Short mmCIF file of C-alpha atoms and ligand atoms in Angstrom, two decimals:
data_model
loop_
_atom_site.label_atom_id
_atom_site.label_comp_id
_atom_site.label_asym_id
_atom_site.label_seq_id
_atom_site.Cartn_x
_atom_site.Cartn_y
_atom_site.Cartn_z
CA MET A 6 0.00 0.00 0.00
CA ASN A 7 1.27 3.49 -0.85
CA SER A 8 2.07 5.91 1.95
CA ALA A 9 1.16 9.60 1.40
CA ALA A 10 4.81 10.38 0.60
CA ASN A 11 4.87 7.69 -2.09
CA GLU A 12 1.93 9.28 -3.89
CA ILE A 13 4.23 11.98 -5.26
CA VAL A 14 5.22 10.82 -8.71
CA ARG A 15 9.01 10.87 -8.86
CA THR A 16 10.95 10.80 -12.10
CA GLU A 17 14.32 9.12 -11.87
CA ALA A 18 17.44 11.24 -11.48
CA LEU A 19 19.73 11.01 -14.50
CA HIS A 20 23.34 10.19 -13.72
CA HIS A 21 26.22 11.79 -15.64
CA GLU A 22 23.83 13.78 -17.83
CA PRO A 23 25.88 15.85 -20.35
CA LEU A 24 25.00 19.49 -19.74
CA ARG A 25 25.93 20.45 -23.28
CA LYS A 26 22.45 19.14 -24.12
CA HIS A 27 20.96 21.80 -21.85
CA THR A 28 22.96 24.97 -22.60
CA SER A 29 22.64 27.37 -25.52
CA TRP A 30 26.43 27.37 -25.99
CA ARG A 31 26.21 23.58 -26.46
CA VAL A 32 29.15 23.00 -24.12
CA GLY A 33 29.35 21.55 -20.62
CA GLY A 34 30.39 18.26 -19.02
CA PRO A 35 28.22 15.81 -17.07
CA ALA A 36 26.20 16.50 -13.94
CA ASP A 37 26.51 13.82 -11.27
CA LEU A 38 22.75 14.04 -10.75
CA PHE A 39 20.20 15.71 -13.01
CA TYR A 40 16.58 16.17 -11.99
CA ALA A 41 13.76 17.56 -14.09
CA PRO A 42 10.82 17.54 -11.66
CA ALA A 43 7.36 17.70 -13.20
CA SER A 44 5.62 19.30 -10.21
CA ASN A 45 6.40 21.50 -7.24
CA ALA A 46 5.55 18.57 -4.97
CA GLU A 47 8.19 16.47 -6.70
CA LEU A 48 10.68 19.32 -6.50
CA LYS A 49 10.02 19.68 -2.77
CA SER A 50 10.59 16.01 -2.16
CA ILE A 51 13.85 15.99 -4.20
CA LEU A 52 15.25 18.93 -2.22
CA ALA A 53 14.15 17.48 1.09
CA GLU A 54 15.83 14.15 0.33
CA LEU A 55 19.12 15.39 -1.14
CA PRO A 56 21.83 15.30 1.54
CA ALA A 57 22.53 18.80 2.87
CA ALA A 58 26.14 18.51 1.69
CA THR A 59 25.17 17.98 -1.97
CA PRO A 60 25.59 21.24 -3.89
CA VAL A 61 22.50 22.18 -5.91
CA TYR A 62 22.57 24.13 -9.19
CA TRP A 63 19.48 25.58 -10.80
CA LEU A 64 19.02 25.42 -14.58
CA GLY A 65 16.46 27.22 -16.75
CA LEU A 66 17.08 27.15 -20.50
CA GLY A 67 20.86 27.38 -20.00
CA SER A 68 21.06 30.57 -22.08
CA ASN A 69 23.38 32.37 -19.67
CA LEU A 70 25.57 29.54 -18.42
CA LEU A 71 29.09 28.39 -19.22
CA VAL A 72 29.38 24.91 -17.74
CA ARG A 73 32.99 23.71 -17.67
CA ASP A 74 34.01 20.50 -19.45
CA GLY A 75 34.44 18.45 -16.25
CA GLY A 76 30.79 19.08 -15.38
CA ILE A 77 29.05 19.43 -12.04
CA ARG A 78 29.82 17.61 -8.81
CA GLY A 79 26.42 17.83 -7.28
CA ALA A 80 22.81 17.97 -8.41
CA VAL A 81 21.31 20.02 -11.21
CA ILE A 82 17.63 20.90 -10.97
CA ALA A 83 16.17 21.80 -14.37
CA THR A 84 12.94 23.80 -14.27
CA GLY A 85 11.94 22.95 -17.86
CA ALA A 86 9.52 20.15 -16.93
CA LEU A 87 7.74 22.08 -14.14
CA PRO A 88 4.23 23.25 -15.03
CA ARG A 89 4.44 26.40 -17.16
CA GLU A 90 1.75 28.54 -15.65
CA LEU A 91 0.61 32.05 -16.37
CA GLU A 92 -2.38 33.47 -14.58
CA ARG A 93 -3.96 36.91 -14.84
CA LEU A 94 -4.62 38.06 -11.28
CA ASP A 95 -6.34 41.36 -12.00
CA GLU A 96 -6.29 44.29 -14.45
CA ARG A 97 -2.51 44.82 -14.19
CA ARG A 98 -0.99 41.84 -12.41
CA VAL A 99 0.00 38.38 -13.64
CA ARG A 100 1.65 35.45 -11.92
CA ALA A 101 4.16 33.45 -13.97
CA SER A 102 5.91 30.23 -12.97
CA ALA A 103 9.69 29.93 -13.11
CA GLY A 104 9.80 27.38 -15.95
CA LEU A 105 7.72 29.50 -18.33
CA ALA A 106 9.63 30.83 -21.36
CA CYS A 107 9.97 34.64 -21.33
CA MET A 108 8.72 34.72 -24.92
CA LEU A 109 5.39 33.19 -23.85
CA LEU A 110 5.07 35.70 -21.00
CA ALA A 111 5.61 38.53 -23.50
CA LYS A 112 3.15 37.25 -26.09
CA ARG A 113 0.35 36.51 -23.65
CA CYS A 114 0.73 39.85 -21.85
CA VAL A 115 0.67 41.75 -25.13
CA ARG A 116 -2.58 39.99 -25.96
CA TRP A 117 -3.89 41.16 -22.57
CA GLN A 118 -2.80 44.70 -23.53
CA LEU A 119 -0.07 44.75 -20.88
CA GLY A 120 2.37 46.26 -23.37
CA PRO A 121 5.39 46.92 -21.11
CA ALA A 122 5.89 43.13 -20.88
CA ALA A 123 6.82 43.00 -24.59
CA PHE A 124 10.57 43.29 -23.83
CA PHE A 125 10.53 39.73 -22.41
CA ALA A 126 10.33 38.52 -26.02
CA GLY A 127 14.02 39.43 -26.37
CA ILE A 128 15.16 37.10 -23.60
CA PRO A 129 15.59 33.49 -24.76
CA GLY A 130 15.35 32.02 -21.25
CA THR A 131 12.84 31.19 -18.53
CA VAL A 132 11.10 33.48 -16.07
CA GLY A 133 13.25 31.91 -13.30
CA GLY A 134 16.46 32.75 -15.18
CA ALA A 135 15.24 36.29 -15.88
CA LEU A 136 14.50 36.76 -12.17
CA ALA A 137 17.94 35.44 -11.19
CA MET A 138 19.73 37.68 -13.71
CA ASN A 139 17.45 40.74 -13.72
CA ALA A 140 17.46 40.15 -17.45
CA GLY A 141 16.59 43.07 -19.68
CA ALA A 142 16.06 43.90 -23.32
CA PHE A 143 14.78 46.75 -25.48
CA GLY A 144 14.94 49.16 -22.52
CA GLY A 145 12.88 46.95 -20.17
CA GLU A 146 14.17 45.12 -17.10
CA THR A 147 12.65 42.17 -15.21
CA TRP A 148 12.63 43.51 -11.66
CA THR A 149 11.08 46.86 -12.62
CA HIS A 150 7.84 44.90 -12.79
CA VAL A 151 8.15 42.44 -9.89
CA ASP A 152 5.68 42.77 -7.00
CA SER A 153 6.59 39.58 -5.14
CA VAL A 154 8.14 36.18 -5.71
CA THR A 155 7.62 32.65 -4.44
CA MET A 156 10.83 30.99 -3.32
CA ILE A 157 11.81 27.43 -2.41
CA ASP A 158 14.72 26.72 -0.08
CA ARG A 159 17.22 23.88 0.20
CA ARG A 160 14.89 21.86 2.44
CA GLY A 161 11.92 22.30 0.11
CA GLU A 162 10.15 24.98 2.18
CA ILE A 163 8.13 27.44 0.08
CA ARG A 164 7.53 31.09 0.98
CA GLU A 165 6.37 34.34 -0.59
CA ARG A 166 8.77 37.32 -0.50
CA PRO A 167 8.05 40.93 -1.43
CA ARG A 168 10.30 42.78 -3.84
CA ALA A 169 11.65 44.88 -0.95
CA GLU A 170 13.63 41.87 0.33
CA PHE A 171 15.86 41.92 -2.78
CA GLU A 172 18.66 44.25 -3.77
CA ILE A 173 18.44 44.84 -7.50
CA GLY A 174 21.09 46.18 -9.88
CA TYR A 175 22.11 45.94 -13.52
CA ARG A 176 22.02 42.18 -14.20
CA THR A 177 22.39 41.47 -10.47
CA VAL A 178 19.90 40.33 -7.87
CA ARG A 179 20.77 39.82 -4.23
CA GLY A 180 18.28 38.04 -1.99
CA PRO A 181 18.16 35.38 0.68
CA ALA A 182 20.90 32.75 0.20
CA ASN A 183 20.04 29.21 -0.86
CA GLU A 184 16.59 30.00 -2.15
CA TRP A 185 15.35 29.76 -5.72
CA PHE A 186 12.42 31.17 -7.67
CA LEU A 187 9.24 29.17 -8.21
CA SER A 188 7.13 32.02 -9.57
CA ALA A 189 6.71 35.78 -9.62
CA THR A 190 3.87 38.25 -9.57
CA PHE A 191 4.49 40.98 -12.14
CA ARG A 192 2.72 44.31 -12.48
CA PHE A 193 2.51 45.94 -15.92
CA ASP A 194 0.85 49.15 -17.02
CA HIS A 195 -2.09 48.81 -19.32
CA ASP A 196 -1.03 49.69 -22.86
CA ALA A 197 -3.46 48.93 -25.63
CA SER A 198 -1.08 50.13 -28.34
CA SER A 199 1.23 47.14 -27.93
CA SER A 200 0.86 44.36 -30.50
CA MET A 201 2.46 41.22 -31.83
CA ASP A 202 3.74 43.38 -34.70
CA ALA A 203 5.69 45.48 -32.19
CA ILE A 204 7.33 42.28 -30.89
CA LYS A 205 8.11 41.19 -34.45
CA ASP A 206 9.73 44.59 -35.15
CA MET A 207 11.88 44.39 -32.03
CA LEU A 208 13.05 40.90 -32.92
CA ALA A 209 13.80 41.90 -36.51
CA ARG A 210 15.98 44.78 -35.27
CA ARG A 211 17.78 42.40 -32.96
CA ASN A 212 18.26 39.84 -35.71
CA ALA A 213 19.98 42.45 -37.81
CA ALA A 214 22.43 43.34 -35.03
CA GLN A 215 23.17 39.97 -33.40
CA PRO A 216 24.39 36.56 -34.65
CA LEU A 217 21.31 34.66 -33.51
CA GLY A 218 21.55 31.50 -35.60
CA VAL A 219 24.79 30.26 -33.98
CA ALA A 220 25.26 28.71 -30.51
CA SER A 221 26.07 31.46 -28.01
CA CYS A 222 25.13 32.82 -24.63
CA GLY A 223 24.13 36.30 -25.75
CA SER A 224 26.31 39.03 -24.26
CA VAL A 225 29.33 37.57 -22.52
CA PHE A 226 30.37 40.71 -20.60
CA ARG A 227 28.33 43.29 -18.74
CA ASN A 228 28.38 46.76 -20.19
CA PRO A 229 30.64 48.97 -18.07
CA ASP A 230 29.12 52.25 -16.80
CA GLY A 231 28.49 54.62 -19.71
CA ASP A 232 29.99 52.33 -22.37
CA PHE A 233 29.39 49.10 -24.26
CA ALA A 234 31.45 45.95 -23.85
CA GLY A 235 30.98 45.21 -27.57
CA ARG A 236 32.43 48.59 -28.56
CA LEU A 237 35.48 48.09 -26.31
CA ILE A 238 36.09 44.57 -27.65
CA GLU A 239 35.87 45.79 -31.24
CA GLU A 240 38.22 48.69 -30.44
CA ALA A 241 40.69 46.14 -29.02
CA GLY A 242 40.68 44.37 -32.41
CA GLN A 243 39.10 41.18 -31.10
CA LYS A 244 36.28 40.68 -33.61
CA GLY A 245 36.79 37.33 -35.33
CA ARG A 246 39.44 36.20 -32.83
CA ARG A 247 39.36 32.44 -32.46
CA ILE A 248 40.51 29.77 -30.00
CA GLY A 249 39.67 26.16 -30.94
CA GLY A 250 36.02 26.07 -31.93
CA ALA A 251 35.14 29.38 -30.23
CA MET A 252 35.13 32.71 -32.03
CA VAL A 253 34.33 36.33 -31.19
CA SER A 254 31.43 37.24 -33.47
CA ASP A 255 32.14 39.50 -36.46
CA LYS A 256 28.62 40.85 -36.16
CA HIS A 257 28.46 41.70 -32.45
CA ALA A 258 31.77 41.64 -30.56
CA ASN A 259 30.19 40.88 -27.16
CA PHE A 260 29.03 37.49 -28.48
CA ILE A 261 31.35 34.48 -28.42
CA LEU A 262 30.14 31.77 -30.80
CA ASN A 263 30.56 28.03 -30.72
CA ILE A 264 31.30 27.66 -34.43
CA ASP A 265 33.02 24.28 -34.50
CA ASP A 266 32.59 21.91 -31.56
CA ALA A 267 34.11 24.31 -29.06
CA THR A 268 34.88 23.14 -25.55
CA ALA A 269 34.10 25.22 -22.49
CA ALA A 270 37.89 25.53 -22.10
CA ASP A 271 38.13 27.13 -25.58
CA ILE A 272 35.43 29.65 -24.62
CA GLU A 273 36.98 30.39 -21.22
CA ALA A 274 40.42 30.91 -22.80
CA LEU A 275 38.91 33.26 -25.38
CA ILE A 276 37.09 35.18 -22.64
CA ALA A 277 40.42 35.63 -20.79
CA GLU A 278 42.20 36.83 -23.95
CA VAL A 279 39.44 39.28 -24.87
CA ARG A 280 39.38 40.68 -21.37
CA ALA A 281 43.18 41.11 -21.34
CA ALA A 282 43.11 42.81 -24.76
CA VAL A 283 40.43 45.28 -23.63
CA ALA A 284 42.34 46.03 -20.42
CA ARG A 285 45.48 46.76 -22.49
CA THR A 286 43.68 48.97 -25.00
CA SER A 287 41.25 50.91 -22.84
CA GLY A 288 42.18 50.17 -19.21
CA VAL A 289 38.68 48.75 -18.57
CA GLU A 290 38.40 45.44 -16.69
CA LEU A 291 35.32 43.81 -18.21
CA GLU A 292 33.09 41.83 -15.87
CA LEU A 293 31.30 38.65 -16.90
CA GLU A 294 27.55 38.63 -17.45
CA VAL A 295 27.47 34.88 -18.11
CA ARG A 296 27.70 32.59 -15.11
CA VAL A 297 30.55 30.08 -15.12
CA ILE A 298 30.04 26.88 -13.15
CA GLY A 299 31.52 23.39 -12.82
CA GLU A 300 34.89 21.69 -12.92
CA PRO A 301 37.52 21.93 -15.62
CA ALA A 302 38.19 18.78 -17.69
CA GLY A 303 40.25 16.36 -15.63
CA GLY A 304 38.67 17.77 -12.50
CA THR A 305 36.12 14.91 -12.46
CA THR A 306 36.32 12.34 -9.75
C1 FAD B 408 21.01 34.77 -28.27
C2 FAD B 408 20.87 35.26 -26.85
C3 FAD B 408 20.42 36.54 -26.59
C4 FAD B 408 20.29 37.00 -25.27
N1 FAD B 408 19.83 38.26 -25.06
C5 FAD B 408 19.67 38.70 -23.80
C6 FAD B 408 19.15 40.01 -23.53
O1 FAD B 408 18.79 40.76 -24.44
N2 FAD B 408 19.05 40.41 -22.25
C7 FAD B 408 19.41 39.61 -21.21
O2 FAD B 408 19.27 40.03 -20.05
N3 FAD B 408 19.90 38.38 -21.43
C8 FAD B 408 20.03 37.91 -22.68
N4 FAD B 408 20.54 36.65 -22.89
C9 FAD B 408 20.98 35.84 -21.74
C10 FAD B 408 19.92 34.93 -21.11
O3 FAD B 408 18.89 34.62 -22.06
C11 FAD B 408 19.29 35.56 -19.87
O4 FAD B 408 20.25 35.81 -18.87
C12 FAD B 408 18.18 34.68 -19.29
O5 FAD B 408 17.53 35.38 -18.26
C13 FAD B 408 18.69 33.35 -18.71
O6 FAD B 408 17.56 32.53 -18.48
P1 FAD B 408 17.71 30.93 -18.46
O7 FAD B 408 16.39 30.35 -18.12
O8 FAD B 408 18.32 30.45 -19.71
O9 FAD B 408 18.71 30.76 -17.24
P2 FAD B 408 20.00 29.81 -17.14
O10 FAD B 408 21.01 30.23 -18.15
O11 FAD B 408 19.58 28.41 -17.13
O12 FAD B 408 20.51 30.25 -15.70
C14 FAD B 408 21.06 31.55 -15.50
C15 FAD B 408 21.22 31.76 -13.99
O13 FAD B 408 19.92 31.81 -13.41
C16 FAD B 408 19.83 30.84 -12.38
N5 FAD B 408 18.44 30.36 -12.37
C17 FAD B 408 17.74 29.80 -13.37
N6 FAD B 408 16.49 29.50 -12.97
C18 FAD B 408 16.42 29.85 -11.67
C19 FAD B 408 15.39 29.80 -10.68
N7 FAD B 408 14.18 29.31 -10.95
N8 FAD B 408 15.66 30.29 -9.44
C20 FAD B 408 16.89 30.80 -9.14
N9 FAD B 408 17.90 30.86 -10.03
C21 FAD B 408 17.66 30.40 -11.27
C22 FAD B 408 20.84 29.76 -12.75
O14 FAD B 408 21.23 29.01 -11.61
C23 FAD B 408 21.97 30.61 -13.31
O15 FAD B 408 22.76 31.14 -12.28
C24 FAD B 408 20.65 36.15 -24.19
C25 FAD B 408 21.09 34.85 -24.46
C26 FAD B 408 21.19 34.40 -25.76
C27 FAD B 408 21.64 32.98 -26.01
#
């Protein structure tokens, strides 16, 4: 007979799952344990059962992650299989779950005439990733619109937190340690002039300026105050620079492309060279926007 705890449907953890299958750069070694829970109840039970000493890494669509070639010693929790929910709460507020694609949030909100949400169409990740990064595009930024968030902690406890409990900056979010986003309540102004055509226009402009058909992680470096990382990289003569299968884009210098089976080590080496070249040319120390995690090749146990 099943006990109440056994009624939660549990999908098996994958062992040694190659993370290159889950990142937009198409690089990354294996995760010791890889979970893709299909419900919050399953997620809670996974977190509660994982030994406290096991490091946990959260994964949305992997569009801002450089996972090293040796992979992850610990557990990866992918939000992609969680229910993708979007609910209209009232005239101006919606609640979106962490695994929902930002594009879907944008499209649905535009249909609801909540035009300021349109910028989410430019972010090829999940709502959870956008909350973690304070992702922004086309002049809009995620946390400008956050009212509150639902968080889950390392033991599987769930709580609601108001925006005021987070310190928000350009592509940075500081909040309670060891908690992750399950959902957010967003508030958008009513704007009936927004349309799917406006989204299409934004994406067409972006397509013209960025190398979108090739594996990348979007902008590698954060823009320094009052300047653009891409401009500084171009000025340092780094466009087209190549290490192994990784190359600085000719079209947009802040993109590093995986053009020919690059390894994470190729990309990391190219990042270091670009940063050194910019420091030599302009004296600016570029900071990473992408998050680098995992062990180098040979670092596996
Ligand atoms: C072609 C391209 C264009 C891009 N353009 C833009 C752009 O215009 N603006 C922009 O801001 N970004 C851009 N990005 C980067 C990226 O899409 C964003 O940073 C996005 O928010 C990452 O979402 P994700 O779901 O892929 O997160 P992931 O890459 O999977 O994770 C990113 C970080 O968020 C954390 N995270 C993910 N989910 C959760 C969760 N539920 N709770 C807590 N932490 C979590 C991860 O642990 C990790 O630290 C671009 C990327 C690409 C490939």
